[in-house]
Amino acid sequence: LKRCRKKGEVSVTHLKRYSLISRLEAVMGEFSQRGAGLVQPVRSVVPLQKHGGFLGLMPAYLAHEDILCTKMVAFYQREQGSSLPTTQATVLLFDPVSGVVSAVMDGEVITARRTAAVSAISAKLLMPRHAEILCLLGSGHQAVSHYEVFTQAFTFKEVRVWSRSKERAEEFARAAGGPVTVCPSVKEAVEGADVIVTATNASEPLLFGKWVKSGAHVAAVGACRPDWRELDDDLMRDAVVYVDSREGAAAESGDVILSGAEVFAELGEMINGSMPAQRDKTTVFKSLGMGIQDAVSAKLVYDKWKSQQ
């Protein structure tokens, strides 16, 4: 068991080398067609009020590929300076014929990689055509993964980072593979930026529309509860809003629910061509994460691991 686990961990950490983006584009497009071959309920969440946390369950079944998977994720609002991660996750891949568990995987790495890949898909379709400045709000696992994916997929002249902890922002910049400017405030970080990634554990808005450049693209991956926010009302109401799932956004996104913003389209609808990509306008992609994204990612890891046995 120890030997298999070590090999599995190696495969998960190399997920970025696989054709993850193309697989995610395909499954997101399929989801937005609402076909019978894909089953994914909205995330079930158990509140842990005594401890300030939540436990989420994200199952999915892709019939045409026979992928059965679920992710269990615990997420907490930590005190600033806490050494504990805000999220911890485990992914289970099943044999759909027997129901036997085929693999248990590190859900943190899968979540970080597939989330950044989906954000990159949104940026490919929605960011300004000559984007030069990338801004990252946050310095945790999601910010690191987004930096890696975005700087590999696109070319930026400048990358900026802001974090509530200046020390963590500086550590992020030192560890990055290229030059990163640490900004002392959100306002200074986002002004003039073409692409903004919000990857924070904020529960109140920290990105304000008056600071965002007209025509910029915002990929918002934090605030996954109906009473949590990263973006203010002005930004949500003035931007063209895209989501991964309409049902998920209506149930879980505080940025959508509390602002009263209208969802223009799902990412999959853009991929399918049934809804346009309004690249010339200010856009927001509100990402909540989906079980189907974990499922195709886990299957890529598992198939790679099996091929090495």
PDB file of C-alpha atoms in Angstrom:
ATOM      1  CA  LEU A   1       0.000   0.000   0.000  1.00  0.00           C
ATOM      2  CA  LYS A   2       2.808   2.403   0.856  1.00  0.00           C
ATOM      3  CA  ARG A   3       4.541   1.713  -2.457  1.00  0.00           C
ATOM      4  CA  CYS A   4       1.372   2.311  -4.505  1.00  0.00           C
ATOM      5  CA  ARG A   5       0.591   5.460  -2.592  1.00  0.00           C
ATOM      6  CA  LYS A   6       3.998   6.921  -3.316  1.00  0.00           C
ATOM      7  CA  LYS A   7       3.630   6.212  -7.015  1.00  0.00           C
ATOM      8  CA  GLY A   8       0.135   7.712  -6.967  1.00  0.00           C
ATOM      9  CA  GLU A   9       1.423  10.885  -5.360  1.00  0.00           C
ATOM     10  CA  VAL A  10       4.052  11.246  -8.070  1.00  0.00           C
ATOM     11  CA  SER A  11       1.331  10.966 -10.727  1.00  0.00           C
ATOM     12  CA  VAL A  12      -0.867  13.579  -9.078  1.00  0.00           C
ATOM     13  CA  THR A  13       1.947  16.097  -8.819  1.00  0.00           C
ATOM     14  CA  HIS A  14       2.585  15.698 -12.549  1.00  0.00           C
ATOM     15  CA  LEU A  15      -1.043  16.306 -13.528  1.00  0.00           C
ATOM     16  CA  LYS A  16      -0.110  19.557 -15.271  1.00  0.00           C
ATOM     17  CA  ARG A  17       1.798  17.578 -17.922  1.00  0.00           C
ATOM     18  CA  TYR A  18      -1.279  15.786 -19.183  1.00  0.00           C
ATOM     19  CA  SER A  19      -3.891  17.066 -21.609  1.00  0.00           C
ATOM     20  CA  LEU A  20      -5.888  18.472 -18.707  1.00  0.00           C
ATOM     21  CA  ILE A  21      -7.162  21.647 -20.351  1.00  0.00           C
ATOM     22  CA  SER A  22      -8.552  19.845 -23.408  1.00  0.00           C
ATOM     23  CA  ARG A  23     -10.238  17.234 -21.203  1.00  0.00           C
ATOM     24  CA  LEU A  24     -11.805  19.934 -19.050  1.00  0.00           C
ATOM     25  CA  GLU A  25     -13.009  21.855 -22.093  1.00  0.00           C
ATOM     26  CA  ALA A  26     -14.707  18.735 -23.397  1.00  0.00           C
ATOM     27  CA  VAL A  27     -16.449  17.832 -20.150  1.00  0.00           C
ATOM     28  CA  MET A  28     -17.528  21.416 -19.431  1.00  0.00           C
ATOM     29  CA  GLY A  29     -19.043  21.624 -22.888  1.00  0.00           C
ATOM     30  CA  GLU A  30     -20.848  18.344 -22.347  1.00  0.00           C
ATOM     31  CA  PHE A  31     -22.178  19.518 -18.983  1.00  0.00           C
ATOM     32  CA  SER A  32     -23.692  22.651 -20.507  1.00  0.00           C
ATOM     33  CA  GLN A  33     -25.620  20.512 -22.988  1.00  0.00           C
ATOM     34  CA  ARG A  34     -27.350  18.832 -19.996  1.00  0.00           C
ATOM     35  CA  GLY A  35     -27.195  15.395 -21.604  1.00  0.00           C
ATOM     36  CA  ALA A  36     -28.306  12.275 -19.762  1.00  0.00           C
ATOM     37  CA  GLY A  37     -24.820  10.756 -19.878  1.00  0.00           C
ATOM     38  CA  LEU A  38     -23.417  13.043 -17.223  1.00  0.00           C
ATOM     39  CA  VAL A  39     -24.650  13.072 -13.634  1.00  0.00           C
ATOM     40  CA  GLN A  40     -23.452  15.737 -11.215  1.00  0.00           C
ATOM     41  CA  PRO A  41     -25.592  17.061  -8.359  1.00  0.00           C
ATOM     42  CA  VAL A  42     -24.833  20.402  -6.746  1.00  0.00           C
ATOM     43  CA  ARG A  43     -22.250  20.020  -3.974  1.00  0.00           C
ATOM     44  CA  SER A  44     -23.695  18.761  -0.677  1.00  0.00           C
ATOM     45  CA  VAL A  45     -22.348  20.703   2.288  1.00  0.00           C
ATOM     46  CA  VAL A  46     -22.384  19.847   5.995  1.00  0.00           C
ATOM     47  CA  PRO A  47     -21.841  22.968   8.138  1.00  0.00           C
ATOM     48  CA  LEU A  48     -19.530  22.576  11.141  1.00  0.00           C
ATOM     49  CA  GLN A  49     -20.592  25.704  12.988  1.00  0.00           C
ATOM     50  CA  LYS A  50     -18.859  24.694  16.214  1.00  0.00           C
ATOM     51  CA  HIS A  51     -15.503  24.716  14.418  1.00  0.00           C
ATOM     52  CA  GLY A  52     -16.069  27.337  11.733  1.00  0.00           C
ATOM     53  CA  GLY A  53     -15.835  24.884   8.874  1.00  0.00           C
ATOM     54  CA  PHE A  54     -17.728  22.888   6.259  1.00  0.00           C
ATOM     55  CA  LEU A  55     -17.513  19.425   4.741  1.00  0.00           C
ATOM     56  CA  GLY A  56     -18.453  19.198   1.072  1.00  0.00           C
ATOM     57  CA  LEU A  57     -19.213  16.121  -1.032  1.00  0.00           C
ATOM     58  CA  MET A  58     -18.833  16.350  -4.815  1.00  0.00           C
ATOM     59  CA  PRO A  59     -19.868  13.152  -6.678  1.00  0.00           C
ATOM     60  CA  ALA A  60     -19.983  12.740 -10.455  1.00  0.00           C
ATOM     61  CA  TYR A  61     -20.607   9.997 -13.007  1.00  0.00           C
ATOM     62  CA  LEU A  62     -19.624  10.245 -16.682  1.00  0.00           C
ATOM     63  CA  ALA A  63     -21.526   7.408 -18.346  1.00  0.00           C
ATOM     64  CA  HIS A  64     -19.903   7.436 -21.782  1.00  0.00           C
ATOM     65  CA  GLU A  65     -16.426   7.187 -20.211  1.00  0.00           C
ATOM     66  CA  ASP A  66     -17.578   5.095 -17.236  1.00  0.00           C
ATOM     67  CA  ILE A  67     -15.912   7.375 -14.695  1.00  0.00           C
ATOM     68  CA  LEU A  68     -17.355   7.298 -11.186  1.00  0.00           C
ATOM     69  CA  CYS A  69     -15.730   9.663  -8.700  1.00  0.00           C
ATOM     70  CA  THR A  70     -16.331  11.753  -5.621  1.00  0.00           C
ATOM     71  CA  LYS A  71     -14.328  14.347  -3.743  1.00  0.00           C
ATOM     72  CA  MET A  72     -14.613  15.073  -0.040  1.00  0.00           C
ATOM     73  CA  VAL A  73     -13.379  18.548   0.848  1.00  0.00           C
ATOM     74  CA  ALA A  74     -13.209  20.256   4.231  1.00  0.00           C
ATOM     75  CA  PHE A  75     -12.879  24.027   4.156  1.00  0.00           C
ATOM     76  CA  TYR A  76     -12.414  26.401   7.070  1.00  0.00           C
ATOM     77  CA  GLN A  77     -12.052  30.117   7.673  1.00  0.00           C
ATOM     78  CA  ARG A  78      -8.707  30.203   9.477  1.00  0.00           C
ATOM     79  CA  GLU A  79      -7.334  32.935  11.662  1.00  0.00           C
ATOM     80  CA  GLN A  80      -4.703  35.059   9.911  1.00  0.00           C
ATOM     81  CA  GLY A  81      -1.308  33.494  10.445  1.00  0.00           C
ATOM     82  CA  SER A  82      -2.672  29.990  11.019  1.00  0.00           C
ATOM     83  CA  SER A  83      -0.363  27.206   9.873  1.00  0.00           C
ATOM     84  CA  LEU A  84      -3.343  25.034   8.877  1.00  0.00           C
ATOM     85  CA  PRO A  85      -4.587  25.004   5.267  1.00  0.00           C
ATOM     86  CA  THR A  86      -8.003  26.497   4.563  1.00  0.00           C
ATOM     87  CA  THR A  87      -8.995  23.414   2.542  1.00  0.00           C
ATOM     88  CA  GLN A  88      -8.150  19.718   2.705  1.00  0.00           C
ATOM     89  CA  ALA A  89      -9.487  17.251   0.174  1.00  0.00           C
ATOM     90  CA  THR A  90      -9.445  13.591  -0.833  1.00  0.00           C
ATOM     91  CA  VAL A  91     -10.607  12.187  -4.175  1.00  0.00           C
ATOM     92  CA  LEU A  92     -12.028   8.666  -4.510  1.00  0.00           C
ATOM     93  CA  LEU A  93     -12.142   6.956  -7.901  1.00  0.00           C
ATOM     94  CA  PHE A  94     -14.446   3.923  -8.168  1.00  0.00           C
ATOM     95  CA  ASP A  95     -14.862   0.956 -10.470  1.00  0.00           C
ATOM     96  CA  PRO A  96     -18.404   1.745 -11.708  1.00  0.00           C
ATOM     97  CA  VAL A  97     -19.128  -1.933 -12.435  1.00  0.00           C
ATOM     98  CA  SER A  98     -18.489  -3.219  -8.922  1.00  0.00           C
ATOM     99  CA  GLY A  99     -18.491  -0.072  -6.798  1.00  0.00           C
ATOM    100  CA  VAL A 100     -15.034  -0.986  -5.483  1.00  0.00           C
ATOM    101  CA  VAL A 101     -12.674   1.912  -4.773  1.00  0.00           C
ATOM    102  CA  SER A 102      -9.953   1.966  -7.436  1.00  0.00           C
ATOM    103  CA  ALA A 103      -7.834   4.781  -6.029  1.00  0.00           C
ATOM    104  CA  VAL A 104      -7.577   7.268  -3.186  1.00  0.00           C
ATOM    105  CA  MET A 105      -5.857  10.471  -4.255  1.00  0.00           C
ATOM    106  CA  ASP A 106      -4.569  13.737  -2.872  1.00  0.00           C
ATOM    107  CA  GLY A 107      -7.481  16.060  -3.539  1.00  0.00           C
ATOM    108  CA  GLU A 108      -5.495  19.218  -2.806  1.00  0.00           C
ATOM    109  CA  VAL A 109      -3.208  18.852  -5.809  1.00  0.00           C
ATOM    110  CA  ILE A 110      -6.037  17.794  -8.125  1.00  0.00           C
ATOM    111  CA  THR A 111      -8.208  20.704  -6.968  1.00  0.00           C
ATOM    112  CA  ALA A 112      -5.448  23.276  -7.428  1.00  0.00           C
ATOM    113  CA  ARG A 113      -4.455  22.039 -10.887  1.00  0.00           C
ATOM    114  CA  ARG A 114      -7.936  21.602 -12.342  1.00  0.00           C
ATOM    115  CA  THR A 115      -9.167  24.920 -10.909  1.00  0.00           C
ATOM    116  CA  ALA A 116      -6.276  26.813 -12.470  1.00  0.00           C
ATOM    117  CA  ALA A 117      -6.782  24.995 -15.770  1.00  0.00           C
ATOM    118  CA  VAL A 118     -10.472  25.964 -15.860  1.00  0.00           C
ATOM    119  CA  SER A 119      -9.557  29.571 -15.052  1.00  0.00           C
ATOM    120  CA  ALA A 120      -7.083  29.480 -17.932  1.00  0.00           C
ATOM    121  CA  ILE A 121      -9.864  28.318 -20.262  1.00  0.00           C
ATOM    122  CA  SER A 122     -11.951  31.317 -19.175  1.00  0.00           C
ATOM    123  CA  ALA A 123      -8.993  33.638 -19.750  1.00  0.00           C
ATOM    124  CA  LYS A 124      -8.297  32.180 -23.186  1.00  0.00           C
ATOM    125  CA  LEU A 125     -11.848  33.055 -24.211  1.00  0.00           C
ATOM    126  CA  LEU A 126     -12.409  36.304 -22.313  1.00  0.00           C
ATOM    127  CA  MET A 127      -9.221  38.197 -21.473  1.00  0.00           C
ATOM    128  CA  PRO A 128      -8.164  41.217 -23.604  1.00  0.00           C
ATOM    129  CA  ARG A 129      -6.475  40.191 -26.825  1.00  0.00           C
ATOM    130  CA  HIS A 130      -3.197  41.875 -25.931  1.00  0.00           C
ATOM    131  CA  ALA A 131      -3.152  41.228 -22.194  1.00  0.00           C
ATOM    132  CA  GLU A 132       0.098  42.328 -20.563  1.00  0.00           C
ATOM    133  CA  ILE A 133      -0.474  42.403 -16.787  1.00  0.00           C
ATOM    134  CA  LEU A 134      -1.524  39.458 -14.606  1.00  0.00           C
ATOM    135  CA  CYS A 135      -2.554  40.102 -11.002  1.00  0.00           C
ATOM    136  CA  LEU A 136      -2.926  37.406  -8.350  1.00  0.00           C
ATOM    137  CA  LEU A 137      -4.803  38.155  -5.125  1.00  0.00           C
ATOM    138  CA  GLY A 138      -3.771  35.488  -2.629  1.00  0.00           C
ATOM    139  CA  SER A 139      -0.584  33.537  -2.061  1.00  0.00           C
ATOM    140  CA  GLY A 140      -1.757  30.014  -1.215  1.00  0.00           C
ATOM    141  CA  HIS A 141      -1.953  26.779  -3.220  1.00  0.00           C
ATOM    142  CA  GLN A 142      -4.494  28.163  -5.676  1.00  0.00           C
ATOM    143  CA  ALA A 143      -2.414  31.276  -6.349  1.00  0.00           C
ATOM    144  CA  VAL A 144       0.674  29.134  -6.952  1.00  0.00           C
ATOM    145  CA  SER A 145      -1.177  26.830  -9.326  1.00  0.00           C
ATOM    146  CA  HIS A 146      -2.728  29.753 -11.212  1.00  0.00           C
ATOM    147  CA  TYR A 147       0.675  31.380 -11.566  1.00  0.00           C
ATOM    148  CA  GLU A 148       2.146  28.189 -12.998  1.00  0.00           C
ATOM    149  CA  VAL A 149      -0.685  27.520 -15.445  1.00  0.00           C
ATOM    150  CA  PHE A 150      -1.193  31.127 -16.579  1.00  0.00           C
ATOM    151  CA  THR A 151       2.489  31.856 -17.158  1.00  0.00           C
ATOM    152  CA  GLN A 152       2.845  28.606 -19.110  1.00  0.00           C
ATOM    153  CA  ALA A 153      -0.285  29.204 -21.215  1.00  0.00           C
ATOM    154  CA  PHE A 154       0.069  32.949 -21.820  1.00  0.00           C
ATOM    155  CA  THR A 155       2.764  35.609 -22.083  1.00  0.00           C
ATOM    156  CA  PHE A 156       2.572  38.546 -19.659  1.00  0.00           C
ATOM    157  CA  LYS A 157       4.959  41.476 -19.370  1.00  0.00           C
ATOM    158  CA  GLU A 158       4.238  41.886 -15.661  1.00  0.00           C
ATOM    159  CA  VAL A 159       2.962  39.680 -12.846  1.00  0.00           C
ATOM    160  CA  ARG A 160       1.793  41.144  -9.540  1.00  0.00           C
ATOM    161  CA  VAL A 161       0.777  39.497  -6.286  1.00  0.00           C
ATOM    162  CA  TRP A 162      -0.990  40.717  -3.153  1.00  0.00           C
ATOM    163  CA  SER A 163      -1.661  38.806   0.044  1.00  0.00           C
ATOM    164  CA  ARG A 164      -3.001  39.711   3.488  1.00  0.00           C
ATOM    165  CA  SER A 165       0.374  38.503   4.724  1.00  0.00           C
ATOM    166  CA  LYS A 166       3.251  40.479   3.220  1.00  0.00           C
ATOM    167  CA  GLU A 167       5.646  37.723   4.285  1.00  0.00           C
ATOM    168  CA  ARG A 168       3.689  35.092   2.357  1.00  0.00           C
ATOM    169  CA  ALA A 169       3.488  37.324  -0.700  1.00  0.00           C
ATOM    170  CA  GLU A 170       7.250  37.781  -0.603  1.00  0.00           C
ATOM    171  CA  GLU A 171       7.750  34.039  -0.178  1.00  0.00           C
ATOM    172  CA  PHE A 172       5.449  33.465  -3.173  1.00  0.00           C
ATOM    173  CA  ALA A 173       7.505  35.902  -5.269  1.00  0.00           C
ATOM    174  CA  ARG A 174      10.802  34.259  -4.301  1.00  0.00           C
ATOM    175  CA  ALA A 175       9.490  30.797  -5.189  1.00  0.00           C
ATOM    176  CA  ALA A 176       8.022  31.855  -8.538  1.00  0.00           C
ATOM    177  CA  GLY A 177       9.840  30.899 -11.702  1.00  0.00           C
ATOM    178  CA  GLY A 178       9.948  34.478 -12.959  1.00  0.00           C
ATOM    179  CA  PRO A 179       9.796  38.119 -11.829  1.00  0.00           C
ATOM    180  CA  VAL A 180       6.805  38.919  -9.578  1.00  0.00           C
ATOM    181  CA  THR A 181       6.027  42.313  -8.044  1.00  0.00           C
ATOM    182  CA  VAL A 182       4.691  42.246  -4.467  1.00  0.00           C
ATOM    183  CA  CYS A 183       2.045  44.955  -4.011  1.00  0.00           C
ATOM    184  CA  PRO A 184       1.169  46.518  -0.650  1.00  0.00           C
ATOM    185  CA  SER A 185      -2.569  46.851  -1.357  1.00  0.00           C
ATOM    186  CA  VAL A 186      -5.274  45.287  -3.493  1.00  0.00           C
ATOM    187  CA  LYS A 187      -5.873  48.642  -5.192  1.00  0.00           C
ATOM    188  CA  GLU A 188      -2.256  48.979  -6.282  1.00  0.00           C
ATOM    189  CA  ALA A 189      -2.133  45.359  -7.401  1.00  0.00           C
ATOM    190  CA  VAL A 190      -5.181  45.471  -9.669  1.00  0.00           C
ATOM    191  CA  GLU A 191      -5.015  48.942 -11.193  1.00  0.00           C
ATOM    192  CA  GLY A 192      -4.307  48.580 -14.905  1.00  0.00           C
ATOM    193  CA  ALA A 193      -4.236  44.757 -14.745  1.00  0.00           C
ATOM    194  CA  ASP A 194      -5.667  42.903 -17.737  1.00  0.00           C
ATOM    195  CA  VAL A 195      -6.267  39.609 -15.895  1.00  0.00           C
ATOM    196  CA  ILE A 196      -7.070  39.366 -12.187  1.00  0.00           C
ATOM    197  CA  VAL A 197      -7.251  36.089 -10.260  1.00  0.00           C
ATOM    198  CA  THR A 198      -8.890  36.219  -6.826  1.00  0.00           C
ATOM    199  CA  ALA A 199      -7.820  33.170  -4.830  1.00  0.00           C
ATOM    200  CA  THR A 200      -8.460  34.225  -1.243  1.00  0.00           C
ATOM    201  CA  ASN A 201     -10.380  33.032   1.803  1.00  0.00           C
ATOM    202  CA  ALA A 202     -12.236  36.349   2.037  1.00  0.00           C
ATOM    203  CA  SER A 203     -15.818  36.458   3.296  1.00  0.00           C
ATOM    204  CA  GLU A 204     -16.263  40.183   2.516  1.00  0.00           C
ATOM    205  CA  PRO A 205     -15.533  41.958  -0.794  1.00  0.00           C
ATOM    206  CA  LEU A 206     -11.898  42.911  -1.305  1.00  0.00           C
ATOM    207  CA  LEU A 207     -11.944  43.646  -5.053  1.00  0.00           C
ATOM    208  CA  PHE A 208     -13.928  46.744  -6.007  1.00  0.00           C
ATOM    209  CA  GLY A 209     -15.216  47.543  -9.454  1.00  0.00           C
ATOM    210  CA  LYS A 210     -13.916  51.119  -9.383  1.00  0.00           C
ATOM    211  CA  TRP A 211     -10.361  49.737  -9.295  1.00  0.00           C
ATOM    212  CA  VAL A 212     -10.777  47.316 -12.229  1.00  0.00           C
ATOM    213  CA  LYS A 213      -9.687  48.367 -15.697  1.00  0.00           C
ATOM    214  CA  SER A 214     -12.467  48.439 -18.289  1.00  0.00           C
ATOM    215  CA  GLY A 215     -12.248  45.293 -20.398  1.00  0.00           C
ATOM    216  CA  ALA A 216     -10.296  43.330 -17.789  1.00  0.00           C
ATOM    217  CA  HIS A 217     -11.046  39.685 -17.041  1.00  0.00           C
ATOM    218  CA  VAL A 218     -11.514  38.484 -13.455  1.00  0.00           C
ATOM    219  CA  ALA A 219     -11.272  34.793 -12.548  1.00  0.00           C
ATOM    220  CA  ALA A 220     -12.762  34.496  -9.059  1.00  0.00           C
ATOM    221  CA  VAL A 221     -12.067  31.153  -7.381  1.00  0.00           C
ATOM    222  CA  GLY A 222     -12.606  31.908  -3.679  1.00  0.00           C
ATOM    223  CA  ALA A 223     -15.841  32.610  -1.744  1.00  0.00           C
ATOM    224  CA  CYS A 224     -17.603  29.274  -2.267  1.00  0.00           C
ATOM    225  CA  ARG A 225     -20.416  29.853   0.243  1.00  0.00           C
ATOM    226  CA  PRO A 226     -23.662  31.816  -0.278  1.00  0.00           C
ATOM    227  CA  ASP A 227     -22.686  34.401   2.340  1.00  0.00           C
ATOM    228  CA  TRP A 228     -19.010  34.800   1.333  1.00  0.00           C
ATOM    229  CA  ARG A 229     -17.761  37.471  -1.071  1.00  0.00           C
ATOM    230  CA  GLU A 230     -14.596  38.464  -2.917  1.00  0.00           C
ATOM    231  CA  LEU A 231     -16.089  40.945  -5.411  1.00  0.00           C
ATOM    232  CA  ASP A 232     -18.236  44.006  -4.715  1.00  0.00           C
ATOM    233  CA  ASP A 233     -21.691  44.751  -6.118  1.00  0.00           C
ATOM    234  CA  ASP A 234     -20.444  47.296  -8.667  1.00  0.00           C
ATOM    235  CA  LEU A 235     -18.050  44.839 -10.265  1.00  0.00           C
ATOM    236  CA  MET A 236     -20.598  42.004 -10.311  1.00  0.00           C
ATOM    237  CA  ARG A 237     -23.380  44.161 -11.769  1.00  0.00           C
ATOM    238  CA  ASP A 238     -21.275  46.012 -14.343  1.00  0.00           C
ATOM    239  CA  ALA A 239     -19.348  42.991 -15.647  1.00  0.00           C
ATOM    240  CA  VAL A 240     -20.549  40.218 -17.921  1.00  0.00           C
ATOM    241  CA  VAL A 241     -20.734  37.248 -15.540  1.00  0.00           C
ATOM    242  CA  TYR A 242     -19.856  33.690 -16.559  1.00  0.00           C
ATOM    243  CA  VAL A 243     -19.998  30.649 -14.262  1.00  0.00           C
ATOM    244  CA  ASP A 244     -19.068  26.976 -14.362  1.00  0.00           C
ATOM    245  CA  SER A 245     -22.603  25.901 -13.368  1.00  0.00           C
ATOM    246  CA  ARG A 246     -25.758  28.011 -13.172  1.00  0.00           C
ATOM    247  CA  GLU A 247     -27.204  25.710 -10.520  1.00  0.00           C
ATOM    248  CA  GLY A 248     -24.035  25.846  -8.465  1.00  0.00           C
ATOM    249  CA  ALA A 249     -23.800  29.641  -8.677  1.00  0.00           C
ATOM    250  CA  ALA A 250     -27.448  30.080  -7.674  1.00  0.00           C
ATOM    251  CA  ALA A 251     -26.943  27.870  -4.606  1.00  0.00           C
ATOM    252  CA  GLU A 252     -23.392  28.647  -3.473  1.00  0.00           C
ATOM    253  CA  SER A 253     -21.916  31.863  -4.844  1.00  0.00           C
ATOM    254  CA  GLY A 254     -22.258  34.784  -2.456  1.00  0.00           C
ATOM    255  CA  ASP A 255     -20.814  37.034  -5.156  1.00  0.00           C
ATOM    256  CA  VAL A 256     -23.733  36.150  -7.450  1.00  0.00           C
ATOM    257  CA  ILE A 257     -26.513  35.747  -4.864  1.00  0.00           C
ATOM    258  CA  LEU A 258     -25.859  38.808  -2.693  1.00  0.00           C
ATOM    259  CA  SER A 259     -25.104  41.186  -5.578  1.00  0.00           C
ATOM    260  CA  GLY A 260     -28.179  40.140  -7.540  1.00  0.00           C
ATOM    261  CA  ALA A 261     -25.982  39.936 -10.635  1.00  0.00           C
ATOM    262  CA  GLU A 262     -27.340  38.207 -13.720  1.00  0.00           C
ATOM    263  CA  VAL A 263     -25.415  35.196 -14.967  1.00  0.00           C
ATOM    264  CA  PHE A 264     -24.852  35.645 -18.698  1.00  0.00           C
ATOM    265  CA  ALA A 265     -23.568  32.177 -19.562  1.00  0.00           C
ATOM    266  CA  GLU A 266     -21.769  29.047 -18.426  1.00  0.00           C
ATOM    267  CA  LEU A 267     -18.201  28.464 -19.508  1.00  0.00           C
ATOM    268  CA  GLY A 268     -19.378  25.327 -21.303  1.00  0.00           C
ATOM    269  CA  GLU A 269     -21.865  27.359 -23.363  1.00  0.00           C
ATOM    270  CA  MET A 270     -18.986  29.492 -24.638  1.00  0.00           C
ATOM    271  CA  ILE A 271     -16.984  26.368 -25.415  1.00  0.00           C
ATOM    272  CA  ASN A 272     -19.941  24.944 -27.348  1.00  0.00           C
ATOM    273  CA  GLY A 273     -20.488  28.216 -29.204  1.00  0.00           C
ATOM    274  CA  SER A 274     -24.086  28.565 -28.015  1.00  0.00           C
ATOM    275  CA  MET A 275     -23.245  31.762 -26.091  1.00  0.00           C
ATOM    276  CA  PRO A 276     -20.718  34.428 -27.110  1.00  0.00           C
ATOM    277  CA  ALA A 277     -17.466  35.369 -25.407  1.00  0.00           C
ATOM    278  CA  GLN A 278     -17.771  39.103 -24.746  1.00  0.00           C
ATOM    279  CA  ARG A 279     -14.048  39.709 -24.730  1.00  0.00           C
ATOM    280  CA  ASP A 280     -14.356  43.467 -25.327  1.00  0.00           C
ATOM    281  CA  LYS A 281     -16.240  44.004 -22.065  1.00  0.00           C
ATOM    282  CA  THR A 282     -15.231  43.634 -18.432  1.00  0.00           C
ATOM    283  CA  THR A 283     -15.866  39.991 -17.563  1.00  0.00           C
ATOM    284  CA  VAL A 284     -16.046  37.870 -14.425  1.00  0.00           C
ATOM    285  CA  PHE A 285     -15.738  34.100 -14.369  1.00  0.00           C
ATOM    286  CA  LYS A 286     -17.089  32.870 -11.043  1.00  0.00           C
ATOM    287  CA  SER A 287     -15.601  29.436 -10.415  1.00  0.00           C
ATOM    288  CA  LEU A 288     -17.034  27.177  -7.717  1.00  0.00           C
ATOM    289  CA  GLY A 289     -15.545  23.867  -8.826  1.00  0.00           C
ATOM    290  CA  MET A 290     -17.378  20.817 -10.123  1.00  0.00           C
ATOM    291  CA  GLY A 291     -17.271  17.099  -9.482  1.00  0.00           C
ATOM    292  CA  ILE A 292     -16.882  16.410 -13.203  1.00  0.00           C
ATOM    293  CA  GLN A 293     -13.647  18.413 -13.184  1.00  0.00           C
ATOM    294  CA  ASP A 294     -12.275  16.259 -10.368  1.00  0.00           C
ATOM    295  CA  ALA A 295     -13.470  13.095 -12.140  1.00  0.00           C
ATOM    296  CA  VAL A 296     -11.661  13.660 -15.442  1.00  0.00           C
ATOM    297  CA  SER A 297      -8.548  14.864 -13.607  1.00  0.00           C
ATOM    298  CA  ALA A 298      -8.485  11.816 -11.336  1.00  0.00           C
ATOM    299  CA  LYS A 299      -8.978   9.492 -14.311  1.00  0.00           C
ATOM    300  CA  LEU A 300      -5.995  11.059 -16.089  1.00  0.00           C
ATOM    301  CA  VAL A 301      -3.846  10.465 -13.019  1.00  0.00           C
ATOM    302  CA  TYR A 302      -5.095   6.900 -12.549  1.00  0.00           C
ATOM    303  CA  ASP A 303      -4.590   5.940 -16.208  1.00  0.00           C
ATOM    304  CA  LYS A 304      -1.058   7.340 -16.136  1.00  0.00           C
ATOM    305  CA  TRP A 305      -0.283   5.438 -12.948  1.00  0.00           C
ATOM    306  CA  LYS A 306      -1.648   2.172 -14.410  1.00  0.00           C
ATOM    307  CA  SER A 307       0.410   2.589 -17.558  1.00  0.00           C
ATOM    308  CA  GLN A 308       3.554   2.684 -15.415  1.00  0.00           C
ATOM    309  CA  GLN A 309       2.832  -0.538 -13.527  1.00  0.00           C
TER     310      GLN A 309
END
